[in-house]
Amino acid sequence: MGVASFETNLKNRCSSCSLREICLPLGLDAEELDKLDRLVKRRRRVFAGQHLFRAGDSFQALAAVRSGFFKIYEVSAGGLEQITAFPMAGELMGLDGISSGAHIGNAIALEDSEVCEIPFPRLEGLLSDLPRLQHQFHRLLSSAIASDHNLMMVLGTMTAELKVAAFLLNLSDRLHARAEPALVIHLPMSREDIGNHLGLKLETVSRMFSKLRDDGLIRTEGRKTEICNYEALKGLCVRGSLRA
Amino acid sequence: MGVASFETNLKNRCSSCSLREICLPLGLDAEELDKLDRLVKRRRRVFAGQHLFRAGDSFQALAAVRSGFFKIYEVSAGGLEQITAFPMAGELMGLDGISSGAHIGNAIALEDSEVCEIPFPRLEGLLSDLPRLQHQFHRLLSSAIASDHNLMMVLGTMTAELKVAAFLLNLSDRLHARAEPALVIHLPMSREDIGNHLGLKLETVSRMFSKLRDDGLIRTEGRKTEICNYEALKGLCVRGSLRA
DNA sequence: CGGAAGATTGAAGAAACTCAATTTGTGTGG
DNA sequence: CCACACAAATTGAGTTTCTTCAATCTTCCG
């Protein structure tokens, strides 16, 4: 055997992936990691604007974001659209396809991205052998539900200003968990996408960015947003207003 | 052995439960059902107004609604409340507790109810032995995510009138799947609860009930609501208005 | 039957939306 | 590299929708 094949390239394995503490591999030992590694199709590239899957596509595999940013949107019978999530590195996409065997959501890359695909029937087979992997998979499913509930809270109870503040904090916190610089955020999605996600119109989103900027909580520079005062932004979300 | 014990009472087993086509047992054979049966603590009664679990409680078990109606609500750091679901017979509660080991939501019975409790560590053990049960469990988790996304769509994109119409249709469809009379719905939750769930104030909910009644789509009689014209109500949700 | 909680309705106000004009940012070709 | 064209973002003014506050009315229990 000559040069290491693509599959066995160490740099492409879960064991050396910087996301292993966030993604499926969390808590696995070397042997378990190896088994998981063998069924992951790694580093499929998805360019900005391309769909990874569409509603109605047969559900064959989960996809974990390796790098980049996606948006997941659903279209109702009446043609209404809702962006349900903006998955980033380490997050799973396609979980809602398990129940019916077909994707419900649409996944589109917001920037050039890479994903790891995990054939679902084979994953389920492996879960039976690896209790720790099974538990971690359940934890990830449960986290997905928890973060969906979080968005419901935002959509159902918050004003426009709080929605935008909560959105920025959510992104910042998720970046922080990945050891990324968390106070300067490059937003790969448009104001319209943010508005759709939050149940607002794009003009309202823009106004709220301006308001947060005028209040000194953030600095905006095109699609780059800096959180100047994390604590105040947090306080705004918790108390509903500044200096309560 | 004398009288059949509570545990072995046939009437209390998954195999004879009317919800087996909706709940965890779907797709299992007799032997598999028997194994599942052995770890389910059946028919715990929860009276109207009682909590089954609260946010922060240690997560030990999932609960399936056997009869009755619950509401699940979450409270944010800032004290905001959001009702994330109104689980009915055959639906699982507590899934969001898996990820952290503690319940995130609060479950309160809206009427006298019964639940089946399934200790989660033992369930995970059984899943490894029973691939079909494992798959059904994953289908239920995935369905929970899908219905959460459905509510996001309602919260993020619909007007007050459509929200209430979609809420009634959702209840009707879920009752229908349980072979319950689906056009006369007894609503065990208050207008305030409905409003909280839909991101509306109780007065707005009341106004929308009145509007739907005046338009001949529903009939209201206290907390009993009858869908007079299911198709028109569906059309309203799909097209956004009557007779488009 | 009486009281309290829940539901309905009305009128006035606030929040977010729509429509429209302007500015800023981005990518392409000269 | 700059100029141009197009897309995205911002800002303003007026309108709609939902909320708030308040006054009944109804239903449900004791």
mmCIF file of N, CA, C and O (backbone and C1' of nucleotides) in Angstrom, chain B residues 191 203 206-207 210 223, chain C residues 6-11:
data_model
loop_
_atom_site.group_PDB
_atom_site.id
_atom_site.type_symbol
_atom_site.label_atom_id
_atom_site.label_comp_id
_atom_site.label_asym_id
_atom_site.label_seq_id
_atom_site.Cartn_x
_atom_site.Cartn_y
_atom_site.Cartn_z
ATOM 1 N N ARG B 191 -58.102 30.139 27.286
ATOM 2 C CA ARG B 191 -57.737 31.046 26.186
ATOM 3 C C ARG B 191 -56.345 31.618 26.408
ATOM 4 O O ARG B 191 -55.595 31.848 25.456
ATOM 5 N N GLU B 203 -57.135 37.958 24.749
ATOM 6 C CA GLU B 203 -58.219 38.699 24.100
ATOM 7 C C GLU B 203 -58.215 38.485 22.589
ATOM 8 O O GLU B 203 -59.271 38.353 21.964
ATOM 9 N N SER B 206 -59.620 35.136 21.800
ATOM 10 C CA SER B 206 -61.078 35.189 21.921
ATOM 11 C C SER B 206 -61.704 35.837 20.683
ATOM 12 O O SER B 206 -62.696 35.341 20.127
ATOM 13 N N ARG B 207 -61.110 36.949 20.250
ATOM 14 C CA ARG B 207 -61.621 37.624 19.051
ATOM 15 C C ARG B 207 -61.565 36.710 17.831
ATOM 16 O O ARG B 207 -62.489 36.711 16.998
ATOM 17 N N SER B 210 -64.248 34.200 17.863
ATOM 18 C CA SER B 210 -65.505 34.854 17.470
ATOM 19 C C SER B 210 -65.561 35.050 15.959
ATOM 20 O O SER B 210 -66.607 34.836 15.337
ATOM 21 N N ARG B 223 -66.020 25.740 26.383
ATOM 22 C CA ARG B 223 -64.723 25.195 25.968
ATOM 23 C C ARG B 223 -64.875 24.084 24.935
ATOM 24 O O ARG B 223 -63.900 23.468 24.524
ATOM 25 P P DG C 6 -58.902 31.221 35.831
ATOM 26 O "O5'" DG C 6 -59.888 31.302 34.589
ATOM 27 C "C5'" DG C 6 -60.841 30.268 34.376
ATOM 28 C "C4'" DG C 6 -61.755 30.663 33.250
ATOM 29 C "C3'" DG C 6 -61.037 31.122 31.991
ATOM 30 O "O3'" DG C 6 -61.587 30.412 30.899
ATOM 31 C "C1'" DG C 6 -62.656 32.718 32.632
ATOM 32 P P DA C 7 -61.095 30.663 29.390
ATOM 33 O "O5'" DA C 7 -62.196 31.645 28.806
ATOM 34 C "C5'" DA C 7 -63.540 31.212 28.733
ATOM 35 C "C4'" DA C 7 -64.383 32.294 28.101
ATOM 36 C "C3'" DA C 7 -63.829 32.841 26.782
ATOM 37 O "O3'" DA C 7 -64.854 32.709 25.803
ATOM 38 C "C1'" DA C 7 -64.379 34.610 28.277
ATOM 39 P P DT C 8 -64.658 33.141 24.296
ATOM 40 O "O5'" DT C 8 -65.310 34.592 24.252
ATOM 41 C "C5'" DT C 8 -66.681 34.749 24.562
ATOM 42 C "C4'" DT C 8 -67.045 36.216 24.637
ATOM 43 C "C3'" DT C 8 -66.740 37.030 23.384
ATOM 44 O "O3'" DT C 8 -67.981 37.503 22.864
ATOM 45 C "C1'" DT C 8 -66.122 38.191 25.354
ATOM 46 P P DT C 9 -68.131 38.081 21.402
ATOM 47 O "O5'" DT C 9 -67.909 39.638 21.627
ATOM 48 C "C5'" DT C 9 -68.865 40.385 22.374
ATOM 49 C "C4'" DT C 9 -68.315 41.751 22.721
ATOM 50 C "C3'" DT C 9 -67.788 42.586 21.550
ATOM 51 O "O3'" DT C 9 -68.684 43.675 21.364
ATOM 52 C "C1'" DT C 9 -66.405 42.757 23.479
ATOM 53 P P DG C 10 -68.505 44.702 20.146
ATOM 54 O "O5'" DG C 10 -67.778 45.937 20.852
ATOM 55 C "C5'" DG C 10 -68.353 46.528 22.013
ATOM 56 C "C4'" DG C 10 -67.454 47.640 22.523
ATOM 57 C "C3'" DG C 10 -66.845 48.524 21.432
ATOM 58 O "O3'" DG C 10 -67.062 49.888 21.778
ATOM 59 C "C1'" DG C 10 -65.155 47.726 22.888
ATOM 60 P P DA C 11 -66.823 51.070 20.758
ATOM 61 O "O5'" DA C 11 -65.512 51.737 21.380
ATOM 62 C "C5'" DA C 11 -65.467 52.028 22.783
ATOM 63 C "C4'" DA C 11 -64.103 52.598 23.114
ATOM 64 C "C3'" DA C 11 -63.501 53.500 22.036
ATOM 65 O "O3'" DA C 11 -62.791 54.548 22.683
ATOM 66 C "C1'" DA C 11 -62.047 51.700 22.438
#
